[in-house]
Amino acid sequence: MAASSSAAATTNVMLAIFEKKTSAVDLYRPLRNYVACTYSERDAVNLEDDLQTVKHLRSDIERVPDPSPAARRDLFQSYFRALCLIETRFPISSERDDVNTLTFVWQDAFKQKQKASQQNIHLEKAAVLFCIGAVYSQIGLSFDRATVEGRRQASHAFIAAAGAFAYLRDNASAKAAAGGSATVDIGVECAGMLERLMLAQAQECVFENTIAKGSTPGVCAKISRQVGIYYEEALTALNAAPLKDHFERAWISHVQLKAALFYAEACYRYGLELHEKEEIAEEIARLKSGIIVLTDAKKSSKGAPAQLLDAITKLEANLNRNLERAEKENDRVYLMRVPSPSTLPPLPAFSMVKPMAMNEVLDASKEKMFACLVPDNSAKALSRYTEMVDDVIRTQAERLQQGSELTRVRLKEMDLPDSILALEGNTTVPADLKEEVEAVQISGGPAGLEAELQQLRDLRRVNQELLVQTEELLQKEASEDAQFRGQFGARWTRPQSSTLTKNLQDRLNRFAANLKQAAESDARVERSVRDHFQFMSILDRRPIESALPTLAKPIMSLDATEDAIVGALKQSLRQLETVGAQRAGLEDMLKEMKRKDDILPKLMTSTGSHEDLFRKEISKYDHICEEIARNIEAQEQLLFQIQAQNDEFSAIFNLEDYKASREKCFKQIQAAIAKYREIKDNINEGLKFYVTLQDAITNVKQQCSDFVMTRNIQCQEMMNEVQRNMAGLSFQDRKNSGPYDNYPAVGHPHQTQRASTPPQTDPQNPPVPHPQASYYRPPEQPTIPGYTNAPPPYGAPQQSHTYHASPAPAAPYPPQQAQQQPPASHDYGQPAYPGWRGPYYNAHGQQQQPGSLPRPPYTIPSPYNYPPNQSGYYKQ
């Protein structure tokens, strides 16, 4: 059914297509039942809104609530996208397990008595696509083609209609025909014919605008000829089966007259261009050809619109007028032989229109409808595509990483860019070596060793002073004991001091020997510091890079090309850096593309082969893969170029000698660090030794003080006893001499009072009542490692560092005086230095107890944080 334009100003009429009619069908109930049975009732409830939406779209197509072409266009497009989503989730067919209660019925748009019904979605989709093309044609016909803007809008609408019919022909017609009975209007032939018809009308609108703009006759002729070609193609389809007997005669007459009209129009316009070129003979032939075509077309113009016939009549008159003028000029002036119209080449043509791509308009991948339903086959297909993408990403990422690693290795082999930096004065030290140097500098460096040696001297002096003070205590007590023994003779019956202090004296002697040996060790350390201080002073250079040799230009140069060579090498290195930065950007781009690559919506709307979709989607990565390949190739070329430039640079600047001197400096720094660590470890061991020895001497001094105090108490008691004995022997003498005679000097009242006062007792050791004071018995101390027997000879073989003290019972001091005993496990005699097997202690030792703290004023400094070095404190 054709519809004429209502615009009175139009010269020529155009055609529009009416929509197909359909029967009512309920989509809601069958689709919901399928979801509830195949998935779950919960899913059916969740999809309630989507099912209602589909139901309303189908109902609006049947009832036509809004007849405007634009509203109908939007309705059909929305419904088609919904059908695409339904197709991949709801199998509609007569099979038992499918949605088998739906039947779609559609009438033919040109012969409404003909109907088609199918139990599949393909007929429904084909019919909707036909209706989309039809409403676009109606929209194109609704514009006012008397204006330039109206003709432009009409042309766009006809292009969209052509796109819809082309999409129908390529994607739906064959499937609808294979699904059972189908009407002719949605077949491949009819869809192709309608596409050509819509393109002809779109090109015709362009031609009218071209005429309105006053374009040259040659341009107008080419555009007009393409209009005629499109109409001729449509006419050919109309005259062939199955369309030959399907359309009304008015349709065929309209298309035939349009084809003839625009062919003749092209001849007319082309004739004007030939006349300007004075090609009269061909002009005459072209004009005759156009007149012949118009004459033949009028013979079959039955049923054609009067406006179209008037346009043909006017054009024919113009052709005859120009033909008559041209023939007269040829007869009078040019006298050219006129060729036969059948021997003329085809008129040139130029298409200004093409069918609009409907893929984006009809793409349902962005729709959220039924998104929660993902069939198993779609999930498996998505997994396979993901594997394909991962393989591409992994392969390209490996290429990029290999490229970066190759650059790093090649530059390291060429000692770049370090040699360039060295030339500029920016020398570098290996990172691990620099860290070690910084650790040395943080700990004080060689310059700080003197302060630590002074601390050793101070600690040794303190220990010596403590030892002297302890010995003086014992010597003073022994001297007093000898004095009283000489005064009282045989009456002074307590043991001699030398018999009681033998163990204490032995221990003090061992301490003195240890101190002597430690002093010798300290002297060796100080000598080592003096001998190697100049060697280690390189570690005090800040920054350490200032100690490295420098690379300089040659003193003499013949051609003075050094700067040019260095400049070229720097430029190549900058280009290589740029290539590396691009490589990092490409890797980020790959990851971002993968993150955004979600083809599930497209997979759920695709009705074709998954392989075709995969090939199309995976091709998105092709351009990045090509860029990566170009990047790797550019890098290879740059590396070859840099290699050649670096060889020249090395030869001119004598780079090999510089590398040798630099490596020598690195080894010197490493050796200085090793020597510094050795000395530092020895000093730390010495500090630990002196602090430990100070604790041991302090404890022995406390024992000596307790011993002296106990002996003083015993001395006072014995003096009282001797005095009483002497008083008993001379009682008569004292009676005769009177009651006010005094006692001897040793029996002063304050002494008697002190002796009569009971001493404090230890709650753990209550005093034993006895009229006679007990003699002092020194406690039996365990054998102290490092201080017993004679020291082994210097340089004796080193033995195990694990020492065990032999246990022995310790007797407390006498009960007359509470004794403050140190813990039985406390070590009063440590080796000279932990780990040092010097000549002043034996092979059996006791490890220092954890938690042993130094006494003021000295503390154990934090040892230099190096790996354990069991070399001992002093080095031979």
PDB file of N, CA and C in Angstrom, residues 40-95:
ATOM      1  N   SER A  40      13.817 -21.069  39.525  1.00  0.00           N
ATOM      2  CA  SER A  40      13.154 -21.152  40.829  1.00  0.00           C
ATOM      3  C   SER A  40      12.039 -20.125  40.874  1.00  0.00           C
ATOM      4  N   GLU A  41      11.155 -20.335  41.817  1.00  0.00           N
ATOM      5  CA  GLU A  41      10.069 -19.374  42.013  1.00  0.00           C
ATOM      6  C   GLU A  41      10.620 -18.028  42.466  1.00  0.00           C
ATOM      7  N   ARG A  42      11.696 -18.075  43.212  1.00  0.00           N
ATOM      8  CA  ARG A  42      12.309 -16.823  43.660  1.00  0.00           C
ATOM      9  C   ARG A  42      12.807 -16.014  42.466  1.00  0.00           C
ATOM     10  N   ASP A  43      13.410 -16.681  41.507  1.00  0.00           N
ATOM     11  CA  ASP A  43      13.851 -15.976  40.306  1.00  0.00           C
ATOM     12  C   ASP A  43      12.661 -15.417  39.537  1.00  0.00           C
ATOM     13  N   ALA A  44      11.591 -16.161  39.512  1.00  0.00           N
ATOM     14  CA  ALA A  44      10.404 -15.664  38.825  1.00  0.00           C
ATOM     15  C   ALA A  44       9.877 -14.402  39.489  1.00  0.00           C
ATOM     16  N   VAL A  45       9.919 -14.379  40.807  1.00  0.00           N
ATOM     17  CA  VAL A  45       9.465 -13.182  41.523  1.00  0.00           C
ATOM     18  C   VAL A  45      10.410 -12.016  41.235  1.00  0.00           C
ATOM     19  N   ASN A  46      11.709 -12.295  41.220  1.00  0.00           N
ATOM     20  CA  ASN A  46      12.677 -11.222  40.959  1.00  0.00           C
ATOM     21  C   ASN A  46      12.526 -10.653  39.557  1.00  0.00           C
ATOM     22  N   LEU A  47      12.065 -11.449  38.623  1.00  0.00           N
ATOM     23  CA  LEU A  47      11.921 -11.006  37.239  1.00  0.00           C
ATOM     24  C   LEU A  47      10.527 -10.478  36.939  1.00  0.00           C
ATOM     25  N   GLU A  48       9.731 -10.278  37.939  1.00  0.00           N
ATOM     26  CA  GLU A  48       8.346  -9.847  37.725  1.00  0.00           C
ATOM     27  C   GLU A  48       8.278  -8.542  36.933  1.00  0.00           C
ATOM     28  N   ASP A  49       9.093  -7.563  37.275  1.00  0.00           N
ATOM     29  CA  ASP A  49       9.053  -6.273  36.573  1.00  0.00           C
ATOM     30  C   ASP A  49       9.446  -6.432  35.107  1.00  0.00           C
ATOM     31  N   ASP A  50      10.462  -7.221  34.837  1.00  0.00           N
ATOM     32  CA  ASP A  50      10.890  -7.421  33.452  1.00  0.00           C
ATOM     33  C   ASP A  50       9.800  -8.118  32.644  1.00  0.00           C
ATOM     34  N   LEU A  51       9.159  -9.095  33.236  1.00  0.00           N
ATOM     35  CA  LEU A  51       8.085  -9.802  32.527  1.00  0.00           C
ATOM     36  C   LEU A  51       6.908  -8.876  32.254  1.00  0.00           C
ATOM     37  N   GLN A  52       6.583  -8.030  33.196  1.00  0.00           N
ATOM     38  CA  GLN A  52       5.494  -7.070  32.986  1.00  0.00           C
ATOM     39  C   GLN A  52       5.849  -6.078  31.884  1.00  0.00           C
ATOM     40  N   THR A  53       7.132  -5.666  31.837  1.00  0.00           N
ATOM     41  CA  THR A  53       7.564  -4.735  30.796  1.00  0.00           C
ATOM     42  C   THR A  53       7.388  -5.350  29.414  1.00  0.00           C
ATOM     43  N   VAL A  54       7.798  -6.596  29.264  1.00  0.00           N
ATOM     44  CA  VAL A  54       7.647  -7.277  27.974  1.00  0.00           C
ATOM     45  C   VAL A  54       6.163  -7.409  27.615  1.00  0.00           C
ATOM     46  N   LYS A  55       5.366  -7.725  28.592  1.00  0.00           N
ATOM     47  CA  LYS A  55       3.925  -7.852  28.339  1.00  0.00           C
ATOM     48  C   LYS A  55       3.326  -6.541  27.838  1.00  0.00           C
ATOM     49  N   HIS A  56       3.709  -5.413  28.452  1.00  0.00           N
ATOM     50  CA  HIS A  56       3.165  -4.113  28.049  1.00  0.00           C
ATOM     51  C   HIS A  56       3.680  -3.707  26.665  1.00  0.00           C
ATOM     52  N   LEU A  57       4.916  -4.000  26.356  1.00  0.00           N
ATOM     53  CA  LEU A  57       5.427  -3.669  25.019  1.00  0.00           C
ATOM     54  C   LEU A  57       4.650  -4.405  23.943  1.00  0.00           C
ATOM     55  N   ARG A  58       4.428  -5.667  24.138  1.00  0.00           N
ATOM     56  CA  ARG A  58       3.670  -6.448  23.127  1.00  0.00           C
ATOM     57  C   ARG A  58       2.229  -5.959  23.020  1.00  0.00           C
ATOM     58  N   SER A  59       1.663  -5.587  24.150  1.00  0.00           N
ATOM     59  CA  SER A  59       0.278  -5.093  24.137  1.00  0.00           C
ATOM     60  C   SER A  59       0.182  -3.767  23.394  1.00  0.00           C
ATOM     61  N   ASP A  60       1.162  -2.872  23.557  1.00  0.00           N
ATOM     62  CA  ASP A  60       1.139  -1.583  22.865  1.00  0.00           C
ATOM     63  C   ASP A  60       1.295  -1.765  21.359  1.00  0.00           C
ATOM     64  N   ILE A  61       2.047  -2.754  20.935  1.00  0.00           N
ATOM     65  CA  ILE A  61       2.165  -3.028  19.492  1.00  0.00           C
ATOM     66  C   ILE A  61       0.813  -3.449  18.928  1.00  0.00           C
ATOM     67  N   GLU A  62       0.067  -4.181  19.676  1.00  0.00           N
ATOM     68  CA  GLU A  62      -1.239  -4.660  19.201  1.00  0.00           C
ATOM     69  C   GLU A  62      -2.282  -3.547  19.224  1.00  0.00           C
ATOM     70  N   ARG A  63      -2.290  -2.719  20.266  1.00  0.00           N
ATOM     71  CA  ARG A  63      -3.385  -1.755  20.451  1.00  0.00           C
ATOM     72  C   ARG A  63      -3.110  -0.402  19.821  1.00  0.00           C
ATOM     73  N   VAL A  64      -1.863  -0.043  19.563  1.00  0.00           N
ATOM     74  CA  VAL A  64      -1.462   1.250  18.985  1.00  0.00           C
ATOM     75  C   VAL A  64      -2.011   2.406  19.829  1.00  0.00           C
ATOM     76  N   PRO A  65      -1.546   2.557  21.073  1.00  0.00           N
ATOM     77  CA  PRO A  65      -2.048   3.666  21.894  1.00  0.00           C
ATOM     78  C   PRO A  65      -1.574   5.028  21.393  1.00  0.00           C
ATOM     79  N   ASP A  66      -0.403   5.090  20.777  1.00  0.00           N
ATOM     80  CA  ASP A  66       0.120   6.345  20.241  1.00  0.00           C
ATOM     81  C   ASP A  66       0.490   6.105  18.777  1.00  0.00           C
ATOM     82  N   PRO A  67      -0.284   6.631  17.841  1.00  0.00           N
ATOM     83  CA  PRO A  67      -0.050   6.316  16.423  1.00  0.00           C
ATOM     84  C   PRO A  67       1.067   7.123  15.775  1.00  0.00           C
ATOM     85  N   SER A  68       1.675   8.063  16.478  1.00  0.00           N
ATOM     86  CA  SER A  68       2.704   8.883  15.843  1.00  0.00           C
ATOM     87  C   SER A  68       3.884   7.996  15.442  1.00  0.00           C
ATOM     88  N   PRO A  69       4.474   8.248  14.263  1.00  0.00           N
ATOM     89  CA  PRO A  69       5.568   7.396  13.778  1.00  0.00           C
ATOM     90  C   PRO A  69       6.765   7.352  14.741  1.00  0.00           C
ATOM     91  N   ALA A  70       7.129   8.493  15.355  1.00  0.00           N
ATOM     92  CA  ALA A  70       8.273   8.506  16.266  1.00  0.00           C
ATOM     93  C   ALA A  70       8.027   7.615  17.475  1.00  0.00           C
ATOM     94  N   ALA A  71       6.796   7.677  18.049  1.00  0.00           N
ATOM     95  CA  ALA A  71       6.478   6.845  19.203  1.00  0.00           C
ATOM     96  C   ALA A  71       6.466   5.373  18.817  1.00  0.00           C
ATOM     97  N   ARG A  72       5.935   5.076  17.643  1.00  0.00           N
ATOM     98  CA  ARG A  72       5.907   3.677  17.194  1.00  0.00           C
ATOM     99  C   ARG A  72       7.329   3.164  16.946  1.00  0.00           C
ATOM    100  N   ARG A  73       8.169   4.036  16.396  1.00  0.00           N
ATOM    101  CA  ARG A  73       9.554   3.637  16.163  1.00  0.00           C
ATOM    102  C   ARG A  73      10.235   3.245  17.475  1.00  0.00           C
ATOM    103  N   ASP A  74      10.099   4.084  18.512  1.00  0.00           N
ATOM    104  CA  ASP A  74      10.721   3.792  19.808  1.00  0.00           C
ATOM    105  C   ASP A  74      10.143   2.517  20.413  1.00  0.00           C
ATOM    106  N   LEU A  75       8.850   2.319  20.253  1.00  0.00           N
ATOM    107  CA  LEU A  75       8.203   1.125  20.791  1.00  0.00           C
ATOM    108  C   LEU A  75       8.762  -0.140  20.134  1.00  0.00           C
ATOM    109  N   PHE A  76       8.841  -0.141  18.795  1.00  0.00           N
ATOM    110  CA  PHE A  76       9.327  -1.324  18.090  1.00  0.00           C
ATOM    111  C   PHE A  76      10.807  -1.599  18.417  1.00  0.00           C
ATOM    112  N   GLN A  77      11.598  -0.551  18.539  1.00  0.00           N
ATOM    113  CA  GLN A  77      13.012  -0.767  18.861  1.00  0.00           C
ATOM    114  C   GLN A  77      13.177  -1.335  20.269  1.00  0.00           C
ATOM    115  N   SER A  78      12.429  -0.830  21.231  1.00  0.00           N
ATOM    116  CA  SER A  78      12.508  -1.362  22.595  1.00  0.00           C
ATOM    117  C   SER A  78      12.050  -2.817  22.638  1.00  0.00           C
ATOM    118  N   TYR A  79      11.000  -3.119  21.909  1.00  0.00           N
ATOM    119  CA  TYR A  79      10.493  -4.493  21.903  1.00  0.00           C
ATOM    120  C   TYR A  79      11.483  -5.443  21.221  1.00  0.00           C
ATOM    121  N   PHE A  80      12.148  -4.967  20.164  1.00  0.00           N
ATOM    122  CA  PHE A  80      13.114  -5.824  19.482  1.00  0.00           C
ATOM    123  C   PHE A  80      14.295  -6.138  20.407  1.00  0.00           C
ATOM    124  N   ARG A  81      14.767  -5.141  21.167  1.00  0.00           N
ATOM    125  CA  ARG A  81      15.853  -5.413  22.103  1.00  0.00           C
ATOM    126  C   ARG A  81      15.422  -6.402  23.173  1.00  0.00           C
ATOM    127  N   ALA A  82      14.169  -6.295  23.620  1.00  0.00           N
ATOM    128  CA  ALA A  82      13.664  -7.261  24.593  1.00  0.00           C
ATOM    129  C   ALA A  82      13.602  -8.662  23.992  1.00  0.00           C
ATOM    130  N   LEU A  83      13.220  -8.757  22.710  1.00  0.00           N
ATOM    131  CA  LEU A  83      13.181 -10.072  22.058  1.00  0.00           C
ATOM    132  C   LEU A  83      14.579 -10.692  21.968  1.00  0.00           C
ATOM    133  N   CYS A  84      15.593  -9.859  21.751  1.00  0.00           N
ATOM    134  CA  CYS A  84      16.967 -10.382  21.716  1.00  0.00           C
ATOM    135  C   CYS A  84      17.352 -10.979  23.065  1.00  0.00           C
ATOM    136  N   LEU A  85      16.949 -10.339  24.158  1.00  0.00           N
ATOM    137  CA  LEU A  85      17.243 -10.871  25.482  1.00  0.00           C
ATOM    138  C   LEU A  85      16.447 -12.136  25.763  1.00  0.00           C
ATOM    139  N   ILE A  86      15.218 -12.170  25.275  1.00  0.00           N
ATOM    140  CA  ILE A  86      14.377 -13.361  25.473  1.00  0.00           C
ATOM    141  C   ILE A  86      14.928 -14.546  24.695  1.00  0.00           C
ATOM    142  N   GLU A  87      15.430 -14.298  23.495  1.00  0.00           N
ATOM    143  CA  GLU A  87      15.874 -15.389  22.620  1.00  0.00           C
ATOM    144  C   GLU A  87      16.978 -16.222  23.241  1.00  0.00           C
ATOM    145  N   THR A  88      17.923 -15.580  23.961  1.00  0.00           N
ATOM    146  CA  THR A  88      19.049 -16.319  24.517  1.00  0.00           C
ATOM    147  C   THR A  88      18.737 -16.946  25.870  1.00  0.00           C
ATOM    148  N   ARG A  89      17.573 -16.638  26.449  1.00  0.00           N
ATOM    149  CA  ARG A  89      17.243 -17.162  27.776  1.00  0.00           C
ATOM    150  C   ARG A  89      16.009 -18.052  27.782  1.00  0.00           C
ATOM    151  N   PHE A  90      15.129 -17.846  26.826  1.00  0.00           N
ATOM    152  CA  PHE A  90      13.868 -18.594  26.790  1.00  0.00           C
ATOM    153  C   PHE A  90      13.758 -19.319  25.448  1.00  0.00           C
ATOM    154  N   PRO A  91      14.023 -20.612  25.391  1.00  0.00           N
ATOM    155  CA  PRO A  91      13.869 -21.350  24.134  1.00  0.00           C
ATOM    156  C   PRO A  91      12.381 -21.518  23.794  1.00  0.00           C
ATOM    157  N   ILE A  92      11.952 -20.838  22.729  1.00  0.00           N
ATOM    158  CA  ILE A  92      10.540 -20.884  22.320  1.00  0.00           C
ATOM    159  C   ILE A  92      10.415 -21.829  21.131  1.00  0.00           C
ATOM    160  N   SER A  93       9.722 -22.913  21.329  1.00  0.00           N
ATOM    161  CA  SER A  93       9.505 -23.893  20.262  1.00  0.00           C
ATOM    162  C   SER A  93       8.389 -24.831  20.700  1.00  0.00           C
ATOM    163  N   SER A  94       8.159 -25.849  19.906  1.00  0.00           N
ATOM    164  CA  SER A  94       7.119 -26.825  20.239  1.00  0.00           C
ATOM    165  C   SER A  94       7.670 -27.963  21.092  1.00  0.00           C
ATOM    166  N   GLU A  95       8.949 -27.929  21.432  1.00  0.00           N
ATOM    167  CA  GLU A  95       9.540 -28.979  22.245  1.00  0.00           C
ATOM    168  C   GLU A  95       8.964 -28.945  23.662  1.00  0.00           C
TER     169      GLU A  95
END
